[in-house]
């Protein structure tokens, strides 16, 4: 990924998250504390403000820096969780990474998010999108197939009962709503794929 | 005399953090290093890694620092803040699994009495017996 692609990806992901602020907040109001959209918006606005310094770096260090910005600026649990995802991803990438390196780094980043959130698959969290998407990537899927997997995984959180995060306080009442973190993960993954496809 | 364990209060709400600190001060005065923070980076409900790191620095004690948190994000952000400390400080900071108000008051009272970090922690955590 060249510097221009990196800039396009980070910019597009930030814009997409910011554009979905109200939707994410709406989802979080149903089963959480209603701050997910606004917190993510604050974090990614800070990433955009820091874009020149971030995109000056190679892809690994750039992702680490963006992750650190999210940690410091988001203001909710999603800050450390998404921050950890991007920092661990950046940490695991070699110089000039190829497809296989990204898939392997994504696995390492998912493990880091599990550790940070003390969470596993099936608890109605962002992991319920990240894990299946990693699986299809590892199986060789590309473009539309990965987007479909992300969308299906986010939809699949609707019937789940939350056992981690603020939604777990609701017990069975968390069933019937999409997890906001799963939805924001879907938005980020879809946007990355869109940009990479357009640049090819 | 030896240093007393520092207490840090991390709430989603600036009002809860301030109020809890007031209740701690009522018990132990200014003899125990104490700092509090509450609110996201814009001052709304939430927590801020940067503010937690500042609070740890304010309440710093060679005897260690015990952090009391309210809900999930406060804990996750506190864990992040602790990991970002210099290695020699990291091992001297613990996050207590205890109710924030009662835990802070009990922890500070133990600290005032000269307890070690692990004694302060276990006294606070007795409050969250399952």
Short mmCIF file of C-alpha atoms in Angstrom, two decimals, chain A residues 120-191:
data_model
loop_
_atom_site.label_atom_id
_atom_site.label_comp_id
_atom_site.label_asym_id
_atom_site.label_seq_id
_atom_site.Cartn_x
_atom_site.Cartn_y
_atom_site.Cartn_z
CA UNK A 120 -14.63 -13.75 22.99
CA UNK A 121 -16.79 -14.46 19.96
CA UNK A 122 -20.55 -14.68 20.52
CA UNK A 123 -20.87 -11.98 23.19
CA UNK A 124 -22.49 -9.42 20.84
CA UNK A 125 -19.45 -7.19 20.33
CA UNK A 126 -17.24 -5.87 17.53
CA UNK A 127 -15.43 -9.23 17.65
CA UNK A 128 -18.49 -10.86 16.12
CA UNK A 129 -17.74 -8.95 12.90
CA UNK A 130 -13.93 -8.96 13.07
CA UNK A 131 -13.57 -12.72 13.60
CA UNK A 132 -15.80 -13.92 10.71
CA UNK A 133 -14.31 -11.29 8.37
CA UNK A 134 -10.81 -12.48 9.23
CA UNK A 135 -11.94 -16.02 8.54
CA UNK A 136 -13.16 -15.27 5.01
CA UNK A 137 -10.02 -13.20 4.30
CA UNK A 138 -7.86 -16.09 5.46
CA UNK A 139 -9.86 -18.34 3.12
CA UNK A 140 -8.91 -16.06 0.22
CA UNK A 141 -12.12 -14.03 -0.20
CA UNK A 142 -11.93 -10.58 -1.78
CA UNK A 143 -14.04 -7.46 -2.37
CA UNK A 144 -17.78 -8.09 -2.45
CA UNK A 145 -17.52 -11.47 -0.69
CA UNK A 146 -15.76 -9.86 2.27
CA UNK A 147 -18.25 -6.99 2.39
CA UNK A 148 -21.10 -9.49 2.40
CA UNK A 149 -19.46 -11.42 5.22
CA UNK A 150 -19.09 -8.21 7.25
CA UNK A 151 -22.70 -7.23 6.68
CA UNK A 152 -24.01 -10.73 7.48
CA UNK A 153 -21.88 -10.83 10.65
CA UNK A 154 -23.23 -7.47 11.85
CA UNK A 155 -26.80 -8.67 11.15
CA UNK A 156 -26.05 -11.87 13.07
CA UNK A 157 -25.47 -9.84 16.25
CA UNK A 158 -29.19 -8.87 16.29
CA UNK A 159 -30.48 -12.15 17.83
CA UNK A 160 -27.48 -12.45 20.20
CA UNK A 161 -27.73 -11.74 23.91
CA UNK A 162 -24.95 -9.43 25.07
CA UNK A 163 -22.70 -10.83 27.78
CA UNK A 164 -19.97 -8.19 27.59
CA UNK A 165 -20.09 -4.40 27.64
CA UNK A 166 -22.85 -2.05 28.76
CA UNK A 167 -25.47 -4.00 26.74
CA UNK A 168 -24.93 -7.01 29.02
CA UNK A 169 -26.72 -5.07 31.80
CA UNK A 170 -29.88 -5.49 29.75
CA UNK A 171 -29.69 -9.29 29.74
CA UNK A 172 -32.33 -10.76 27.41
CA UNK A 173 -33.53 -7.28 26.49
CA UNK A 174 -30.33 -6.85 24.46
CA UNK A 175 -31.74 -9.42 22.00
CA UNK A 176 -33.27 -7.94 18.85
CA UNK A 177 -30.86 -5.04 18.30
CA UNK A 178 -27.67 -4.85 16.26
CA UNK A 179 -24.54 -4.30 18.32
CA UNK A 180 -23.22 -0.78 17.64
CA UNK A 181 -19.58 -1.92 17.78
CA UNK A 182 -20.33 -4.68 15.27
CA UNK A 183 -21.93 -2.08 13.00
CA UNK A 184 -18.97 0.34 13.26
CA UNK A 185 -16.59 -2.55 12.49
CA UNK A 186 -18.68 -3.39 9.43
CA UNK A 187 -18.56 0.25 8.28
CA UNK A 188 -14.78 0.42 8.67
CA UNK A 189 -14.14 -2.90 6.89
CA UNK A 190 -16.52 -2.07 4.03
CA UNK A 191 -14.88 1.32 3.54
#
